[in-house]
C-alpha cells in the first residue's frame, strides 16, 4: 500500500511539473508571438454597411476579426411600365381583363434596399513593420438585397386578371406571348392573387470575402488605430423571385439589367474602421 502511495505521489509530481512547463511555454508563446494577447473593438462604415467588431491576434502576422455590419438607404419609388401595352393580338385586346389593364400606362413601385451580415475575417500582415495586409473570410446573413412592392396595396388585381388571360391564351393556342405585368429592365414582375407586386432580388446567404487593406486593427504603441479595407463579397448571381419563390426569367439576353447582373456576382466593399485597443 505504501509503495502504491509513493508511486501516486511521484506520478502527480511528474504531471504537475509537465503542466507547469506547458503553461510556461504557452505564456511565452503568447508573449512572443501575440497569441490572443490583445483585443480591440472597432466601428466601421462603408459599402458593406455600418459595423461593429472585435479583433485579436493569433500569431505575429495573423489577426482574426469578427463582427456584424448592416445598412439601409431608405425606400426608392419609381414608375414601372405596364407591359399590357405590348399586346396587339385582336382577340386578346377585346378581352375585358386585357382591355382594362391596357388603360394604365405606369404603376408606382417601391424598392427597399437592405444588406446585413455577420462576418469573420482572417488578416495576414506579410511585411514586418508595414501596415499593408491581405484579408479573407466569410460574410453570412441576408439573402434579399432588393425588395419590390407596389405602393398602393391590393390595387393591381387588373394586372393579375389580364396575365391569367395571357397564360390561358398561350396554353390554348400554343403561342408565346410575354406575361402582363410591370417592366423592370429585361424582367416582368407579375401581380399575385391579392393584386400586389412582391418580388425579391436574392443572393447567397454565405458570401466569401477577399480583400486588401492598409492600416492597423491593433495599434502597437497607441490605443486608437485606423484601417481601410477594399475587397469583394462573392454573393453569386442575383435572382428575381416572386413571393412564392418562383424565379422570374429575363426576356432579354445579356442586355440591360440582365447584362449587369451577369457580372455583378460580387458586391464591392470599401470601408474605414476606427478601433480602440482594450488590452
Short mmCIF file of C-alpha atoms in Angstrom, two decimals:
data_model
loop_
_atom_site.label_atom_id
_atom_site.label_comp_id
_atom_site.label_asym_id
_atom_site.label_seq_id
_atom_site.Cartn_x
_atom_site.Cartn_y
_atom_site.Cartn_z
CA UNK A 1 0.00 0.00 0.00
CA UNK A 2 2.83 2.38 0.89
CA UNK A 3 4.57 1.61 -2.40
CA UNK A 4 1.37 2.48 -4.30
CA UNK A 5 1.05 5.78 -2.44
CA UNK A 6 4.67 6.64 -3.23
CA UNK A 7 4.10 5.84 -6.90
CA UNK A 8 0.98 8.00 -6.97
CA UNK A 9 2.87 10.92 -5.41
CA UNK A 10 5.66 10.57 -7.96
CA UNK A 11 3.13 10.42 -10.84
CA UNK A 12 1.31 13.53 -9.62
CA UNK A 13 4.62 15.36 -9.29
CA UNK A 14 5.53 14.47 -12.88
CA UNK A 15 2.12 15.62 -14.16
CA UNK A 16 2.34 18.85 -12.18
CA UNK A 17 5.85 19.56 -13.50
CA UNK A 18 4.81 18.87 -17.11
CA UNK A 19 1.69 21.04 -16.77
CA UNK A 20 3.69 23.90 -15.31
CA UNK A 21 6.22 23.62 -18.13
CA UNK A 22 3.42 23.64 -20.76
CA UNK A 23 1.85 26.68 -19.13
CA UNK A 24 5.18 28.49 -19.19
CA UNK A 25 5.67 27.61 -22.86
CA UNK A 26 2.13 28.79 -23.69
CA UNK A 27 2.68 32.02 -21.82
CA UNK A 28 5.97 32.54 -23.63
CA UNK A 29 4.22 31.89 -26.94
CA UNK A 30 1.54 34.47 -26.13
CA UNK A 31 4.17 36.99 -25.15
CA UNK A 32 6.43 36.41 -28.14
CA UNK A 33 4.02 35.61 -30.97
CA UNK A 34 0.96 37.60 -29.89
CA UNK A 35 -1.38 34.62 -29.39
CA UNK A 36 -4.67 36.23 -28.21
CA UNK A 37 -2.71 38.68 -26.06
CA UNK A 38 -4.54 41.78 -27.36
CA UNK A 39 -8.13 42.77 -28.04
CA UNK A 40 -9.58 45.73 -29.89
CA UNK A 41 -13.15 46.75 -30.61
CA UNK A 42 -13.96 48.79 -33.68
CA UNK A 43 -16.60 50.74 -35.56
CA UNK A 44 -16.64 50.77 -39.36
CA UNK A 45 -18.56 52.36 -42.20
CA UNK A 46 -18.55 51.61 -45.90
CA UNK A 47 -20.29 49.82 -48.77
CA UNK A 48 -20.92 46.75 -46.60
CA UNK A 49 -22.72 48.95 -44.05
CA UNK A 50 -22.13 50.32 -40.60
CA UNK A 51 -20.39 47.70 -38.48
CA UNK A 52 -19.11 46.77 -35.06
CA UNK A 53 -16.46 44.11 -34.47
CA UNK A 54 -13.65 42.76 -32.31
CA UNK A 55 -10.10 41.80 -33.36
CA UNK A 56 -7.44 39.58 -31.76
CA UNK A 57 -4.03 38.36 -32.97
CA UNK A 58 -3.42 34.62 -33.38
CA UNK A 59 0.29 34.96 -34.18
CA UNK A 60 2.79 37.60 -35.19
CA UNK A 61 1.34 38.16 -38.68
CA UNK A 62 -2.29 36.97 -38.45
CA UNK A 63 -5.26 38.77 -36.87
CA UNK A 64 -8.81 37.44 -36.62
CA UNK A 65 -11.70 39.90 -36.75
CA UNK A 66 -15.39 39.10 -36.24
CA UNK A 67 -18.49 41.30 -36.12
CA UNK A 68 -21.72 42.50 -37.69
CA UNK A 69 -22.50 45.06 -40.41
CA UNK A 70 -25.72 46.37 -41.95
CA UNK A 71 -27.15 49.26 -43.94
CA UNK A 72 -30.33 50.60 -45.47
CA UNK A 73 -30.51 53.67 -47.67
CA UNK A 74 -34.26 54.20 -47.43
CA UNK A 75 -37.02 53.28 -49.85
CA UNK A 76 -36.92 54.32 -53.52
CA UNK A 77 -40.11 54.95 -55.54
CA UNK A 78 -40.25 54.80 -59.33
CA UNK A 79 -42.79 54.38 -62.13
CA UNK A 80 -42.76 50.99 -63.87
CA UNK A 81 -44.17 50.45 -67.39
CA UNK A 82 -47.23 48.22 -67.78
CA UNK A 83 -46.45 45.59 -70.46
CA UNK A 84 -50.13 45.26 -71.42
CA UNK A 85 -49.49 47.99 -73.98
CA UNK A 86 -47.39 45.49 -75.95
CA UNK A 87 -50.35 43.14 -76.50
CA UNK A 88 -51.66 43.60 -80.08
CA UNK A 89 -53.48 40.34 -80.80
CA UNK A 90 -57.06 41.39 -81.64
CA UNK A 91 -58.81 38.53 -79.86
CA UNK A 92 -56.85 39.26 -76.71
CA UNK A 93 -57.25 43.02 -76.83
CA UNK A 94 -61.01 42.59 -77.00
CA UNK A 95 -60.99 40.67 -73.71
CA UNK A 96 -62.32 42.78 -70.85
CA UNK A 97 -59.46 41.99 -68.45
CA UNK A 98 -56.78 42.80 -71.03
CA UNK A 99 -58.57 45.97 -72.12
CA UNK A 100 -58.77 47.21 -68.53
CA UNK A 101 -55.06 46.55 -67.98
CA UNK A 102 -54.15 48.48 -71.16
CA UNK A 103 -55.79 51.61 -69.72
CA UNK A 104 -52.97 52.00 -67.16
CA UNK A 105 -49.58 53.03 -68.59
CA UNK A 106 -47.41 53.08 -65.47
CA UNK A 107 -47.63 51.93 -61.85
CA UNK A 108 -45.59 53.19 -58.91
CA UNK A 109 -43.28 50.60 -57.35
CA UNK A 110 -41.14 50.90 -54.25
CA UNK A 111 -37.67 49.39 -53.86
CA UNK A 112 -36.42 48.58 -50.36
CA UNK A 113 -32.61 48.04 -50.42
CA UNK A 114 -31.30 46.01 -47.48
CA UNK A 115 -27.94 44.41 -46.58
CA UNK A 116 -26.87 42.85 -43.27
CA UNK A 117 -24.24 40.25 -42.40
CA UNK A 118 -22.24 38.66 -39.63
CA UNK A 119 -18.63 38.15 -40.64
CA UNK A 120 -15.37 36.55 -39.61
CA UNK A 121 -12.13 37.52 -41.32
CA UNK A 122 -8.52 36.45 -41.12
CA UNK A 123 -5.97 39.16 -41.91
CA UNK A 124 -2.37 38.44 -42.85
CA UNK A 125 0.29 41.12 -42.44
CA UNK A 126 3.15 39.67 -44.54
CA UNK A 127 5.62 42.52 -44.21
CA UNK A 128 7.26 43.42 -40.93
CA UNK A 129 6.64 46.98 -39.75
CA UNK A 130 4.36 47.60 -42.76
CA UNK A 131 0.63 48.33 -42.42
CA UNK A 132 -0.38 46.58 -45.67
CA UNK A 133 -2.36 43.33 -45.24
CA UNK A 134 -4.46 40.70 -47.05
CA UNK A 135 -7.86 39.63 -45.74
CA UNK A 136 -10.14 36.65 -46.40
CA UNK A 137 -13.16 35.15 -44.71
CA UNK A 138 -16.94 34.78 -44.78
CA UNK A 139 -19.93 37.08 -44.58
CA UNK A 140 -23.21 35.33 -43.81
CA UNK A 141 -26.61 36.94 -43.47
CA UNK A 142 -29.35 38.43 -45.61
CA UNK A 143 -30.34 36.93 -48.94
CA UNK A 144 -32.77 39.64 -50.04
CA UNK A 145 -30.88 42.64 -51.35
CA UNK A 146 -33.77 44.46 -53.06
CA UNK A 147 -37.48 44.10 -52.26
CA UNK A 148 -40.01 45.40 -54.85
CA UNK A 149 -43.61 46.20 -53.83
CA UNK A 150 -46.41 48.35 -55.21
CA UNK A 151 -47.17 51.42 -53.10
CA UNK A 152 -50.98 51.05 -53.38
CA UNK A 153 -51.71 47.77 -51.60
CA UNK A 154 -54.11 45.41 -53.41
CA UNK A 155 -54.66 47.78 -56.34
CA UNK A 156 -53.20 45.59 -59.12
CA UNK A 157 -55.91 42.97 -59.46
CA UNK A 158 -56.46 44.07 -63.09
CA UNK A 159 -52.86 43.05 -63.89
CA UNK A 160 -53.38 39.63 -62.31
CA UNK A 161 -56.61 39.04 -64.26
CA UNK A 162 -55.03 40.12 -67.55
CA UNK A 163 -51.99 37.90 -67.02
CA UNK A 164 -54.25 34.91 -66.34
CA UNK A 165 -55.91 35.54 -69.74
CA UNK A 166 -52.50 35.62 -71.43
CA UNK A 167 -51.49 32.34 -69.79
CA UNK A 168 -54.77 30.72 -70.85
CA UNK A 169 -54.36 32.04 -74.40
CA UNK A 170 -50.79 30.72 -74.68
CA UNK A 171 -51.84 27.34 -73.34
CA UNK A 172 -54.86 27.04 -75.64
CA UNK A 173 -53.32 28.31 -78.89
CA UNK A 174 -49.69 27.30 -78.23
CA UNK A 175 -48.49 30.87 -78.51
CA UNK A 176 -45.70 32.53 -76.57
CA UNK A 177 -46.96 35.96 -75.55
CA UNK A 178 -44.95 37.50 -72.70
CA UNK A 179 -46.66 37.94 -69.31
CA UNK A 180 -48.56 41.09 -68.40
CA UNK A 181 -47.03 42.94 -65.51
CA UNK A 182 -44.62 45.74 -64.67
CA UNK A 183 -41.34 46.02 -66.52
CA UNK A 184 -38.01 46.30 -64.72
CA UNK A 185 -35.30 46.22 -67.36
CA UNK A 186 -35.46 42.80 -69.02
CA UNK A 187 -37.78 41.40 -66.32
CA UNK A 188 -41.58 41.47 -65.95
CA UNK A 189 -42.98 41.46 -62.42
CA UNK A 190 -46.45 39.89 -62.35
CA UNK A 191 -49.12 40.58 -59.72
CA UNK A 192 -50.33 37.90 -57.31
CA UNK A 193 -53.91 36.92 -56.45
CA UNK A 194 -54.04 39.68 -53.84
CA UNK A 195 -53.37 42.30 -56.50
CA UNK A 196 -49.83 43.06 -55.37
CA UNK A 197 -46.30 43.01 -56.76
CA UNK A 198 -43.99 41.24 -54.30
CA UNK A 199 -40.58 40.49 -55.83
CA UNK A 200 -37.22 39.99 -54.14
CA UNK A 201 -33.76 40.15 -55.66
CA UNK A 202 -31.90 37.43 -53.81
CA UNK A 203 -28.25 36.49 -53.40
CA UNK A 204 -26.43 33.76 -51.49
CA UNK A 205 -26.68 33.80 -47.71
CA UNK A 206 -22.99 32.82 -47.36
CA UNK A 207 -20.62 35.21 -49.11
CA UNK A 208 -16.85 34.52 -49.29
CA UNK A 209 -14.72 37.63 -49.00
CA UNK A 210 -11.31 38.57 -50.38
CA UNK A 211 -9.65 41.92 -49.88
CA UNK A 212 -6.62 44.02 -49.15
CA UNK A 213 -6.16 46.71 -46.56
CA UNK A 214 -3.92 49.35 -45.15
CA UNK A 215 -3.66 50.36 -41.53
CA UNK A 216 -3.83 48.73 -38.11
CA UNK A 217 -6.62 46.90 -36.34
CA UNK A 218 -4.45 46.64 -33.23
CA UNK A 219 -2.20 49.64 -32.67
CA UNK A 220 1.23 48.75 -31.30
CA UNK A 221 2.00 51.97 -29.49
CA UNK A 222 -1.39 53.66 -29.16
CA UNK A 223 -4.93 52.83 -28.06
CA UNK A 224 -6.65 54.11 -31.23
CA UNK A 225 -5.99 52.73 -34.72
CA UNK A 226 -7.42 53.27 -38.22
CA UNK A 227 -7.59 50.86 -41.17
CA UNK A 228 -9.05 50.95 -44.69
CA UNK A 229 -10.35 47.80 -46.40
CA UNK A 230 -11.02 47.20 -50.10
CA UNK A 231 -12.48 43.88 -51.25
CA UNK A 232 -15.30 41.85 -52.77
CA UNK A 233 -18.18 39.85 -51.25
CA UNK A 234 -18.86 36.95 -53.63
CA UNK A 235 -22.64 36.55 -53.32
CA UNK A 236 -23.40 34.65 -56.56
CA UNK A 237 -25.57 35.76 -59.48
CA UNK A 238 -28.60 37.69 -58.14
CA UNK A 239 -32.04 36.27 -58.97
CA UNK A 240 -35.51 37.82 -59.04
CA UNK A 241 -38.10 35.72 -57.20
CA UNK A 242 -41.85 36.11 -56.75
CA UNK A 243 -43.27 35.73 -53.23
CA UNK A 244 -43.97 32.04 -53.98
CA UNK A 245 -40.24 31.57 -54.75
CA UNK A 246 -40.86 31.23 -58.50
CA UNK A 247 -37.87 32.63 -60.37
CA UNK A 248 -38.58 35.34 -62.93
CA UNK A 249 -36.78 34.69 -66.19
CA UNK A 250 -35.29 37.52 -68.18
CA UNK A 251 -36.84 38.39 -71.53
CA UNK A 252 -33.51 39.68 -72.81
CA UNK A 253 -30.09 38.19 -73.44
CA UNK A 254 -27.05 39.84 -71.91
CA UNK A 255 -28.59 43.27 -72.23
CA UNK A 256 -29.79 45.92 -69.81
CA UNK A 257 -30.20 44.71 -66.25
CA UNK A 258 -29.63 41.09 -67.31
CA UNK A 259 -26.22 42.03 -68.62
CA UNK A 260 -25.41 43.95 -65.44
CA UNK A 261 -26.41 41.05 -63.18
CA UNK A 262 -24.36 38.60 -65.25
CA UNK A 263 -21.16 40.25 -63.96
CA UNK A 264 -22.48 41.53 -60.61
CA UNK A 265 -21.58 38.26 -58.88
CA UNK A 266 -19.74 40.13 -56.15
CA UNK A 267 -20.56 43.18 -54.05
CA UNK A 268 -17.69 45.68 -53.71
CA UNK A 269 -16.64 46.73 -50.25
CA UNK A 270 -14.73 49.85 -49.31
CA UNK A 271 -14.77 50.54 -45.61
CA UNK A 272 -12.97 52.57 -42.94
CA UNK A 273 -12.55 51.15 -39.42
CA UNK A 274 -11.64 53.02 -36.25
CA UNK A 275 -10.66 50.77 -33.33
CA UNK A 276 -9.80 51.06 -29.66
CA UNK A 277 -7.36 48.60 -28.09
CA UNK A 278 -8.71 47.36 -24.74
CA UNK A 279 -5.54 45.46 -23.80
#
